[in-house]
Coordinates of C-alpha atoms in Angstrom, one line a residue:
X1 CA 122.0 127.1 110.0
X2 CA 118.9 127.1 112.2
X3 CA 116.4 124.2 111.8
X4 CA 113.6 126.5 112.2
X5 CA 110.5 124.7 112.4
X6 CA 108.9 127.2 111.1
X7 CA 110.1 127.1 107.5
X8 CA 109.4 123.6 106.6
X9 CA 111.4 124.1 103.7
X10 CA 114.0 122.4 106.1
X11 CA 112.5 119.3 106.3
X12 CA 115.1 117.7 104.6
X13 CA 115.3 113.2 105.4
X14 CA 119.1 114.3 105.6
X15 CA 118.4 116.4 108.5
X16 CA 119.6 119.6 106.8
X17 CA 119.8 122.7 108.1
X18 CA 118.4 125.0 106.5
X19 CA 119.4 128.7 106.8
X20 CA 116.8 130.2 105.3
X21 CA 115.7 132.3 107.5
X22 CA 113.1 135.0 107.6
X23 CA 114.9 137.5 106.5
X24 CA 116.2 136.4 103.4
X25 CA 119.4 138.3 104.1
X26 CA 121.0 136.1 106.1
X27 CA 123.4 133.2 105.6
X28 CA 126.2 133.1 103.5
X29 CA 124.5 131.2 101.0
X30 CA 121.5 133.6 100.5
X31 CA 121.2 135.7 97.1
X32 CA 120.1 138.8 97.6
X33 CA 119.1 139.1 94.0
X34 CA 115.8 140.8 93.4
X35 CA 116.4 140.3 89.5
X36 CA 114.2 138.4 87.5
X37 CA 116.4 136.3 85.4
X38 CA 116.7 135.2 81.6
X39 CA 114.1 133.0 80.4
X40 CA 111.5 135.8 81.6
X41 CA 112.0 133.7 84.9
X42 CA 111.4 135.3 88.0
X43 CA 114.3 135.7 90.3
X44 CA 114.9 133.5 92.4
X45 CA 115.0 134.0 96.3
X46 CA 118.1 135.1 97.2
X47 CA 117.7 134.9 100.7
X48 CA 117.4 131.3 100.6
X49 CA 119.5 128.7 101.2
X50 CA 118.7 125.4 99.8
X51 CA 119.0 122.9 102.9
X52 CA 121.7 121.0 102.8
X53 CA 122.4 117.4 104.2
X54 CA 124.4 117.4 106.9
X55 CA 128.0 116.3 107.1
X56 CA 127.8 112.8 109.2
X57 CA 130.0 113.9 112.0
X58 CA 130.2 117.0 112.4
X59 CA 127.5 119.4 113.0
X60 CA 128.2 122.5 111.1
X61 CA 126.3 125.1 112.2
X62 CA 128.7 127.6 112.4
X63 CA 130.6 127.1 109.2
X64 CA 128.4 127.4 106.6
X65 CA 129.4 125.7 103.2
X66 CA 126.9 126.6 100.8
X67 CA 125.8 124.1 98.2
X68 CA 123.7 123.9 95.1
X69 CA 121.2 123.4 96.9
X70 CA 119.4 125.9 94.7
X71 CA 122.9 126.2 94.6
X72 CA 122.5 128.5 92.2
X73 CA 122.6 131.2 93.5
X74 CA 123.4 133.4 91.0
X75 CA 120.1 135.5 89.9
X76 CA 120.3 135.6 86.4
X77 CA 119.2 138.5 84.2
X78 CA 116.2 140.4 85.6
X79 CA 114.1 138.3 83.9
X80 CA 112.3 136.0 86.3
X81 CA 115.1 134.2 88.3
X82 CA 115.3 131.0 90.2
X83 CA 116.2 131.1 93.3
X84 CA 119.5 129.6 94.1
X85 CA 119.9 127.7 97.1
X86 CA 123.3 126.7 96.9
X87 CA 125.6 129.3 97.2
X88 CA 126.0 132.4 98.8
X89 CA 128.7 133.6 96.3
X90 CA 127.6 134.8 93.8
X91 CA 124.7 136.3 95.2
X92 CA 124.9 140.0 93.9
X93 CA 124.0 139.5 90.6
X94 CA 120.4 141.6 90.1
X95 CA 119.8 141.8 86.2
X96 CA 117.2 142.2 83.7
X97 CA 113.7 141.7 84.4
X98 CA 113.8 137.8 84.8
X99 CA 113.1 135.9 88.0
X100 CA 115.9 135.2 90.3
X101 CA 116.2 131.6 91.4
X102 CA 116.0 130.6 95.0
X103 CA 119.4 129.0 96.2
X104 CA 118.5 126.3 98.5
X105 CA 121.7 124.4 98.8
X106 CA 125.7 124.7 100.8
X107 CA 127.0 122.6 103.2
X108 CA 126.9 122.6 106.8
X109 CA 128.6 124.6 109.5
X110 CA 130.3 122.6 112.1
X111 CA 128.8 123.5 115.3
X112 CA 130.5 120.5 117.1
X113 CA 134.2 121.1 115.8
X114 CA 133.6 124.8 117.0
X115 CA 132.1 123.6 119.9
X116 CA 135.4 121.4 120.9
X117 CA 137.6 124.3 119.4
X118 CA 135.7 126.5 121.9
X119 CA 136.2 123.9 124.8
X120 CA 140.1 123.3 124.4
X121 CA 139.4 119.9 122.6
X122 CA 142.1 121.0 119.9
X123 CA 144.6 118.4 121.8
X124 CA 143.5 115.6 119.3
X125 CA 145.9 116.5 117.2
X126 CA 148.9 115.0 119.5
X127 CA 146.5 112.2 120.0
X128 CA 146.4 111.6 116.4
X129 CA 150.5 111.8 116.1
X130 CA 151.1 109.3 118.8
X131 CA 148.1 106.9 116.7
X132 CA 150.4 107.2 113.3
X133 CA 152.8 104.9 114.6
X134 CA 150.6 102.4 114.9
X135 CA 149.0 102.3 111.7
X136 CA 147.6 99.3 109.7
X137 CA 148.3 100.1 106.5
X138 CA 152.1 99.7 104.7
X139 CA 154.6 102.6 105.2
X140 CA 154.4 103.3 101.7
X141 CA 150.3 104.0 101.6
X142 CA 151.0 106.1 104.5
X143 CA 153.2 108.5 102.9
X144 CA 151.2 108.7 99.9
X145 CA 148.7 109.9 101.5
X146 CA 150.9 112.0 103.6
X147 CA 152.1 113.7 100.6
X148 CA 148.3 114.2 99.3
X149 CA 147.2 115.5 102.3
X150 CA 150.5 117.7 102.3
X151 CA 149.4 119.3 98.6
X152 CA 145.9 119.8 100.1
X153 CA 147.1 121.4 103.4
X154 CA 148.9 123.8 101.3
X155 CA 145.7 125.0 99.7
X156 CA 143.6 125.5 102.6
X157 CA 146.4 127.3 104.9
X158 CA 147.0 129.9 101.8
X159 CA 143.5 130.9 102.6
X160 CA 142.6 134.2 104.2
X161 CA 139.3 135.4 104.9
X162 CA 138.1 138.7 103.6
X163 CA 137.6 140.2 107.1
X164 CA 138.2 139.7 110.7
X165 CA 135.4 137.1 111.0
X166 CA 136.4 135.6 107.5
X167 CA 139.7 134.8 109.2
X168 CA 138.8 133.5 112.6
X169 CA 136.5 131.0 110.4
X170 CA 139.4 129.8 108.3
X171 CA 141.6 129.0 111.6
X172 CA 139.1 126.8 112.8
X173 CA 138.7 125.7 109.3
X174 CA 142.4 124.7 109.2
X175 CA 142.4 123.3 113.1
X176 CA 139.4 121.0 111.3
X177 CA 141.5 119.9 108.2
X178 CA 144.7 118.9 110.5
X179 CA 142.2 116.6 112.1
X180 CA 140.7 115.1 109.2
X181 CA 144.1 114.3 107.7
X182 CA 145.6 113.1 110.5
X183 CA 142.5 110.2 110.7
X184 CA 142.8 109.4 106.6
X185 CA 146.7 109.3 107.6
X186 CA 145.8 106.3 110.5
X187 CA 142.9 104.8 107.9
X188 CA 142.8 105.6 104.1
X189 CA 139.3 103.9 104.1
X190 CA 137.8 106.3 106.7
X191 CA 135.1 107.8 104.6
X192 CA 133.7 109.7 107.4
X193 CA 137.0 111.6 107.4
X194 CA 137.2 111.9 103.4
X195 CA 134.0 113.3 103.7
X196 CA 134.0 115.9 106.7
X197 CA 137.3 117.1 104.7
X198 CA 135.3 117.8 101.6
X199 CA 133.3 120.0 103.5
X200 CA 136.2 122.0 104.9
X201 CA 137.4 122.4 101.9
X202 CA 134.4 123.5 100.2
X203 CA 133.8 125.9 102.8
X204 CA 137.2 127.6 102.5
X205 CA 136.6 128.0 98.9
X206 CA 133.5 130.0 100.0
X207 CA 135.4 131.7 102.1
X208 CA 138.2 133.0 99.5
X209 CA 138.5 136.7 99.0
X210 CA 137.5 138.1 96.0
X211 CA 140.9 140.0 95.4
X212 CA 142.6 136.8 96.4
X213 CA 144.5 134.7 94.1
X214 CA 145.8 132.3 95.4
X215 CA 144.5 129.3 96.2
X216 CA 141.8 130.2 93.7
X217 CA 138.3 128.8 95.2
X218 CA 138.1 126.3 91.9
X219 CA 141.2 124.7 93.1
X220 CA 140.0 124.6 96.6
X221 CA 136.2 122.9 94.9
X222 CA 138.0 120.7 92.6
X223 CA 140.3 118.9 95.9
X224 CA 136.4 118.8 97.6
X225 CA 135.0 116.9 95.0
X226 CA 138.0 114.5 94.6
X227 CA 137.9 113.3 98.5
X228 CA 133.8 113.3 98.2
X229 CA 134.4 110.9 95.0
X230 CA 136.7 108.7 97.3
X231 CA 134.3 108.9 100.3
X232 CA 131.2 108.0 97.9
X233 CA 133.6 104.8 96.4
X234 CA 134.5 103.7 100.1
X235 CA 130.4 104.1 101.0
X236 CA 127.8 104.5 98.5
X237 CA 125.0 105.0 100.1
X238 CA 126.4 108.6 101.4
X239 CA 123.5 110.4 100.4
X240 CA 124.7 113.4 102.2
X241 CA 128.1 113.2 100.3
X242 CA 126.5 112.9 97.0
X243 CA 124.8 116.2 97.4
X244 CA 127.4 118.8 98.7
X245 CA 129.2 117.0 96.3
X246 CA 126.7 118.2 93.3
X247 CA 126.4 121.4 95.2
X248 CA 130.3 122.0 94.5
X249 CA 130.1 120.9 91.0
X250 CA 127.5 123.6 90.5
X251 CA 130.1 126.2 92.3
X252 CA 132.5 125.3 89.5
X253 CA 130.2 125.0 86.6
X254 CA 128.9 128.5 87.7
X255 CA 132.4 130.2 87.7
X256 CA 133.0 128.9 83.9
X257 CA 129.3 130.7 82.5
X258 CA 127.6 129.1 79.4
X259 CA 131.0 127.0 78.5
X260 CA 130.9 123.6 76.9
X261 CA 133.3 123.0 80.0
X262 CA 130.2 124.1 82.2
X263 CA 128.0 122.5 80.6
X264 CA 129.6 119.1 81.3
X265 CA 129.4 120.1 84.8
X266 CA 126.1 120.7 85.5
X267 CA 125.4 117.4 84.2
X268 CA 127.7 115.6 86.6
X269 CA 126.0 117.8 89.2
X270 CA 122.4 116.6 88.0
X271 CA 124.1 112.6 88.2
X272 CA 125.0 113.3 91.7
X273 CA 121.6 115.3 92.6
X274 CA 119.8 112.1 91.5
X275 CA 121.7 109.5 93.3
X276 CA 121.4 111.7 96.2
X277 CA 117.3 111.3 95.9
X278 CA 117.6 108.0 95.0
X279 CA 119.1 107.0 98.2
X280 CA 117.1 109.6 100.3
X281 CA 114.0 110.4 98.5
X282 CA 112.6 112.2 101.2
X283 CA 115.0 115.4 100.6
X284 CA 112.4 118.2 99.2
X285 CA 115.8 120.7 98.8
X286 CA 118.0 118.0 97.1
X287 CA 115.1 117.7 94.5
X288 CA 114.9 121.4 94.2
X289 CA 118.7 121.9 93.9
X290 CA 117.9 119.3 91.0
X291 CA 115.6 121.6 89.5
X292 CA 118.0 123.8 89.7
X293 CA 120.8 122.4 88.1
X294 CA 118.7 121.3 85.4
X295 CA 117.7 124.7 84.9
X296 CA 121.1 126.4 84.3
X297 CA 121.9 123.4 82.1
X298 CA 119.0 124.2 80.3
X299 CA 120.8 127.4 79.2
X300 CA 123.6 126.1 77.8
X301 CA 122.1 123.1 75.7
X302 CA 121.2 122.7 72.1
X303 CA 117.9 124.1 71.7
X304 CA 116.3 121.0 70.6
X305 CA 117.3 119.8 74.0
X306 CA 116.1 122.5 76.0
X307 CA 112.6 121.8 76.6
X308 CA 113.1 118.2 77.5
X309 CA 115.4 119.3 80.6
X310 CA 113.0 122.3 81.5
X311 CA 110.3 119.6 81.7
X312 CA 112.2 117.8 83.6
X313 CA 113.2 120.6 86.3
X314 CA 109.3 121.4 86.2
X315 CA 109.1 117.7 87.9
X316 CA 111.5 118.1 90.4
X317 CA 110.4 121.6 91.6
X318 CA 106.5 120.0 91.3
X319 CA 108.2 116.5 93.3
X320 CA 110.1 118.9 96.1
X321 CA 106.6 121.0 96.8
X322 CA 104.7 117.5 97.2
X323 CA 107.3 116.6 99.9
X324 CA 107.1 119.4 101.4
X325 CA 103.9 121.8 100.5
X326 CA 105.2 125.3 102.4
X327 CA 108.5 125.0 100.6
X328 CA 108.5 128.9 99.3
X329 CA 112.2 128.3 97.6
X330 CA 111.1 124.8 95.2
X331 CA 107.4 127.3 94.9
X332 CA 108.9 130.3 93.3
X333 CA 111.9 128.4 91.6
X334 CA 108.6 126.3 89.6
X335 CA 107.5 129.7 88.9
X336 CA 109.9 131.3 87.3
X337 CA 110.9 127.7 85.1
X338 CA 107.8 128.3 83.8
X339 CA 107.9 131.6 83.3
X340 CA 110.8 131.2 81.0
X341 CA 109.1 128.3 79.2
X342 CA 106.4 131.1 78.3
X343 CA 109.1 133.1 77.2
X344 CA 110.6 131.2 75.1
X345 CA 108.0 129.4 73.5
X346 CA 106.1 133.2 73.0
X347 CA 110.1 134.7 71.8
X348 CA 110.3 131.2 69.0
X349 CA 106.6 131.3 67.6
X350 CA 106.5 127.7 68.8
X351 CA 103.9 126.4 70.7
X352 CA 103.7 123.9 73.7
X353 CA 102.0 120.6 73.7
X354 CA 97.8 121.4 73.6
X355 CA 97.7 119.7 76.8
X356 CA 100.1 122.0 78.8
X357 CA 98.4 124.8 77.5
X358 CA 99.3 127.9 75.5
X359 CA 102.0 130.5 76.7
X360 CA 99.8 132.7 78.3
X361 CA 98.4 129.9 80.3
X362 CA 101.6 129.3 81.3
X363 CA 102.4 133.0 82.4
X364 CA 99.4 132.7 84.8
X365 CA 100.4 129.2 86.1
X366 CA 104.0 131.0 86.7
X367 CA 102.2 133.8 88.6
X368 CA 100.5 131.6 90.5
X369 CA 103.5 129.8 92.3
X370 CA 105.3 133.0 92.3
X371 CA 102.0 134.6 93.6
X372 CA 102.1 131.7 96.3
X373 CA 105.8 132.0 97.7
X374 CA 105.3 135.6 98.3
X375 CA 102.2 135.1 100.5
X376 CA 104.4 132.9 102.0
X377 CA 107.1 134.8 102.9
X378 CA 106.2 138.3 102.3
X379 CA 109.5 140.0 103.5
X380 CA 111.5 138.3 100.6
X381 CA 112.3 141.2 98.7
X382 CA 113.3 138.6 95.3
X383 CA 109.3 137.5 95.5
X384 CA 108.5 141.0 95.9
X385 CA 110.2 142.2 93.2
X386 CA 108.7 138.8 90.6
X387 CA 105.6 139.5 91.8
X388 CA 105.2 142.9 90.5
X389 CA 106.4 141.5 87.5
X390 CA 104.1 138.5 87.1
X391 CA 100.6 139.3 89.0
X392 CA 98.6 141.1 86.3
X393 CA 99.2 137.9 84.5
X394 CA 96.7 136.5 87.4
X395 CA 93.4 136.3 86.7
X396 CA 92.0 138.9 88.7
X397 CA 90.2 139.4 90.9
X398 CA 91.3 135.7 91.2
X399 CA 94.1 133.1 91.9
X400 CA 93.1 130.4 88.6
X401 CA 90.2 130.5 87.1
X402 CA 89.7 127.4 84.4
X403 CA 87.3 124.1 83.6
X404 CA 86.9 120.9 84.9
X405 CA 84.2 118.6 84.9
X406 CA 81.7 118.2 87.4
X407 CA 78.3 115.8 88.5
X408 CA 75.6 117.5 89.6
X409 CA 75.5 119.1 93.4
X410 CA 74.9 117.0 96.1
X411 CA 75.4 113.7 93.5
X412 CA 79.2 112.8 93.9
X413 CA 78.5 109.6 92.3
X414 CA 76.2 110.2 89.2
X415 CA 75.9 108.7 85.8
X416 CA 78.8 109.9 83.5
X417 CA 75.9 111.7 81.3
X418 CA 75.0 114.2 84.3
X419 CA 78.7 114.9 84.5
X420 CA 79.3 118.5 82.5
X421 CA 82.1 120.3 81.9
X422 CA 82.4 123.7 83.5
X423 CA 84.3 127.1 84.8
X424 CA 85.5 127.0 88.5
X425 CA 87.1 129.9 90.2
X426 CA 89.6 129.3 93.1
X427 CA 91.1 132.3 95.8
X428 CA 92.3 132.8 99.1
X429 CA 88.0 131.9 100.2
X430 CA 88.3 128.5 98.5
X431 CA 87.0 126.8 94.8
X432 CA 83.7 127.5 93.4
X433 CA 81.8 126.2 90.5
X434 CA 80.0 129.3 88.4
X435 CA 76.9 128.0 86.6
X436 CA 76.1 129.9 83.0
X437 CA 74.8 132.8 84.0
X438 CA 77.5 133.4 86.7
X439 CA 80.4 132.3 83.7
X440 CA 79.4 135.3 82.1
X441 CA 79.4 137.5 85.1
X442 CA 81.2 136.5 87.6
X443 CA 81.0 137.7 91.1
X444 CA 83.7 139.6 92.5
X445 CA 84.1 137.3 95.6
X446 CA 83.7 133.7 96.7
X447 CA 82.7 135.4 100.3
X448 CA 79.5 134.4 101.5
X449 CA 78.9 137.5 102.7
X450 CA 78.0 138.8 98.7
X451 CA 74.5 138.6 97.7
X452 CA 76.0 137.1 94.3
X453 CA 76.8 134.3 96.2
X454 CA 73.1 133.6 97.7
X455 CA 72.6 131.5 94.4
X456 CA 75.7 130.1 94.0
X457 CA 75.7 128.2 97.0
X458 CA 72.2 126.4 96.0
X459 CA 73.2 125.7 92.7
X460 CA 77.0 125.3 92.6
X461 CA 79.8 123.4 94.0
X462 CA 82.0 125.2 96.4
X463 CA 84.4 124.0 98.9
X464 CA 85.9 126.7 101.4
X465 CA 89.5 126.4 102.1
X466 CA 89.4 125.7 106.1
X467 CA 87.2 122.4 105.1
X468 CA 89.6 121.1 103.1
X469 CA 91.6 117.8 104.8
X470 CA 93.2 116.4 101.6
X471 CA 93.5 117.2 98.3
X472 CA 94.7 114.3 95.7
X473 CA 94.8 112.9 92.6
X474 CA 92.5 109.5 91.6
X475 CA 91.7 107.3 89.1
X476 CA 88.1 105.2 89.7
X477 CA 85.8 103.6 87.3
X478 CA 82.9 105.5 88.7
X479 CA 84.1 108.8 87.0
X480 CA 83.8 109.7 83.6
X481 CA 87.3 109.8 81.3
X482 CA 90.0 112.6 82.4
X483 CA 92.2 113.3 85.1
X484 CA 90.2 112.6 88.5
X485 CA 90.8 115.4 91.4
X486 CA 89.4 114.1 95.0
X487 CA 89.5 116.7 97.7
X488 CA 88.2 115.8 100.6
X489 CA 86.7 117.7 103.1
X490 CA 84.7 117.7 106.8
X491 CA 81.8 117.0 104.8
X492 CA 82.4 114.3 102.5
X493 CA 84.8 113.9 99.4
X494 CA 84.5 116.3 96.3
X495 CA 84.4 114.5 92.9
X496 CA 86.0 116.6 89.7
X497 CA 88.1 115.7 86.4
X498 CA 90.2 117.8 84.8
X499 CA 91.1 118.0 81.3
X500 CA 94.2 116.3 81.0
X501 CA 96.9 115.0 84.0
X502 CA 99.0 118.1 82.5
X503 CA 95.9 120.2 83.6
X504 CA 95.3 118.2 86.9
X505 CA 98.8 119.1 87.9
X506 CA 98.1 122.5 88.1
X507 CA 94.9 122.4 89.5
X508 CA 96.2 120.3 92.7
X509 CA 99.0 122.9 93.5
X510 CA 97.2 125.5 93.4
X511 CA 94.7 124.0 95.6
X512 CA 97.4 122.5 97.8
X513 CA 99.3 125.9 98.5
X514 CA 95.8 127.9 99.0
X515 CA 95.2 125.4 101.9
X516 CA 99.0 125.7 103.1
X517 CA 98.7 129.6 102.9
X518 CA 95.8 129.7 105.0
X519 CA 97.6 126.9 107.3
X520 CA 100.1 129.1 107.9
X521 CA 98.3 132.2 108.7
X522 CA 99.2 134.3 105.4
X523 CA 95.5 134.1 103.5
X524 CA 95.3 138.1 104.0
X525 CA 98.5 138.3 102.1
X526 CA 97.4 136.2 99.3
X527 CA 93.5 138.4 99.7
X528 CA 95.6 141.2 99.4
X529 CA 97.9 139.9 95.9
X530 CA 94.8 138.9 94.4
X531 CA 92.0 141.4 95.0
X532 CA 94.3 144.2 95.9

């Protein structure tokens, strides 16, 4: 998995590597499903593989386990569907018309055990034998776990890899296993051990034929999660095993569809997922692997629990982007979450809470953030493929268009009373208050370079995207009631309020991820979406 610095995305606080890499072909945990999945959700990047924490020691750069990190992976119907960051397996699956989901998560590859393998280093083994003898723990213990290991052994050397590469992985795979068992063998409470096992294991379910039956890759998921359970009960403040270990809950919970059985699953994986933020809150792909998670659960659930959980993967898609703003995967994968919100609340007849707005105002938030990951990472054929689905539900010839609440220009602190409510326009040029006249006719570019524009700049606020420095939420006596926006700028700070903090989220993403697109080079890609 290469840490490109490039991609941000892999900015994990567990020092993931992240395998997305430009091409979202590659890496065994990308999806290469261009479907847009159920829920009218776009579908997710398939390319992508959700970052995953690192095993502690080893370095797994070689063997990729892929995790749940959007672990899933699967693209649902072509509807809109998330992107899946966790697995590579199931990967294929291009359906209806909904968005594909983004898989962000898997597990490491071990670039150091390959590295020693490479080297000769494979001589710990006797090392390890002559160590037995001179074990701590009782004879008995020993054995037990002699026997365990044993039953485990079993599993991972009836594994054969689908090709010629498939099987030189699992040899080295198995050399790594030997190791691992030898060390819990010397000292039951080595949770370092416990968990670099997991990982082999959960890579050698990955890397199960799909004729093969025997082991089957659940058995090989189930004995990962048992020794990641013992290594989080020896150490609980493994962040890192807590999420492969979610990530290989969602494997499972994947293979049994929309199951009671699964559905108890993804709620263990959403536990895990949380205790894994909890104890390294600075992991933007963990959060979106939450999102995930909560997403496919979202599925399976009672209706009248449904929304509740899609509001709650909306947070940790919305909390992974604020961590880390170019994140494309967490982007589209808060897209097409709220593209299938639209759908469902326009299939039902219900309607959303006033303040989050009605379901075509959700459609073009949806297009917005899938709008956004595409300018992004314009090669990713899954964005591709949303967008075409979702970008006349843009506002064109813009990216938002919508109301917020203004003093007068050039007075950032005025009387509440000279505070009025009006329409602002935002694109790739930057945000732009239109007075009356312009409301009703609106210019067909922010550019200075338009005549329409001459008066606009006199009378209007506008802030242009390369003079943005911050952009945040605030709360201060000395603006009038609402949801304060402050963005500040080279010169000075730029006062607005939006309607509601529902309203206000919106508004600061999109702002945020103009400013990131331009960072990053791609604002003719987003000129080209929107005016195109």
């Amino acid at each position: 998995m290469s840490a490109n610095a490039e991609d941000s995305e892999l900015q994990n606080g567990l020092g993931e590597t992240q395998q997305v890499t430009d091409d979202a072909d590659h890496g065994p945990n990308e999806s290469k499903e261009d479907s847009i999945q159920s829920n009218g959700v776009p579908a997710t990047d398939a390319d992508s593989k959700l970052d995953e924490p690192k095993d502690r020691s080893t370095d797994w750069n070689d063997v990729q386990v892929t995790e749940a990190d959007p672990v899933l992976d699967q693209p649902k119907d072509q509807a809109i569907q998330s992107i899946d960051a966790e697995n590579t397996y199931s990967a294929e699956q291009v359906k209806q018309p909904e968005l594909p989901k983004d898989q962000g998560s898997r597990t490491f590859t071990m670039r150091e055990l390959l590295n020693e393998l490479k080297n000769g280093e494979a001589n710990e083994d006797s090392e390890a034998e002559g160590q037995e003898t001179n074990s701590p723990y009782g004879q008995e213990s020993t054995q037990q776990h002699v026997d365990q290991n044993d039953a485990t052994m079993d599993l991972i050397n009836s594994v054969t890899g689908a090709d010629e590469e498939g099987r030189s992985r699992q040899r080295i795979l198995t050399f790594a296993a030997r190791r691992y068992a030898s060390a819990i063998e010397r000292n039951p409470e080595d949770y370092d051990a416990l968990y670099n096992w997991a990982l082999v294991l959960q890579e050698s379910a990955d890397n199960v034929s799909p004729d093969s039956s025997s082991p089957s890759k659940d058995s090989l998921l189930e004995e990962a999660c048992k020794k990641y359970d013992e290594a989080t009960r020896l150490c609980p403040s493994l962040h890192d095993a807590y999420y492969n270990w979610a990530i290989a809950i969602s494997d499972r919970a994947k293979m049994r569809g929309r199951t009671k059985e699964a559905e108890e699953l993804w709620k263990q994986a959403t536990k895990n997922y949380e205790k894994a933020v909890l104890l390294n809150w600075n992991s933007p792909q963990a959060l979106n692997n939450w999102g995930l998670a909560l997403q496919e659960l979202s599925a399976i659930v009672p209706a009248r629990e449904k929304q509740t959980i899609v509001k709650t993967a909306i947070s940790k898609f919305r909390a992974a982007i604020q961590l880390q703003f170019d994140f494309h995967r967490a982007i589209y994968n808060l897209g097409t979450v709220l593209y299938g919100l639209a759908e469902d609340t326009t299939r039902t007849g219900g309607s959303v809470n006033a303040k989050e707005g009605s379901p075509n105002e959700l459609y073009s938030q949806s297009a917005i953030y899938i709008a956004a990951a595409h300018a992004l990472k314009p090669n990713y054929s899954v964005y591709a493929s949303a967008l075409k689905l979702v970008r006349s539900m843009l506002p064109l010839p813009y990216l938002k268009i919508g109301y917020l609440t203004a003093p007068l220009v050039g007075i950032p602190i005025a009387p509440h009373s000279d505070w009025k409510r009006t329409q602002f326009i935002l694109n790739h040029e930057g945000l732009q208050q239109l007075n009356k006249v312009e409301q009703r006719q609106m210019p067909q570019s922010l550019s200075s370079k338009s005549g329409d524009t001459t008066n606009i700049k006199r009378s209007a606020i506008k802030v242009d995207v390369p003079d943005i420095i911050s952009v945040s939420a605030c709360a201060d006596l000395t603006l009038p009631p609402g949801a304060g926006l402050c963005i500040d700028t080279i010169h000075g700070p730029v006062f607005l309020v939006a309607d509601s903090w529902e309203s206000l989220d919106g508004w600061l993403d999109a702002i945020r991820l103009v400013y990131t697109i331009f960072a990053r080079g791609k604002s003719d890609v987003l000129a080209g979406i929107i005016t195109g």
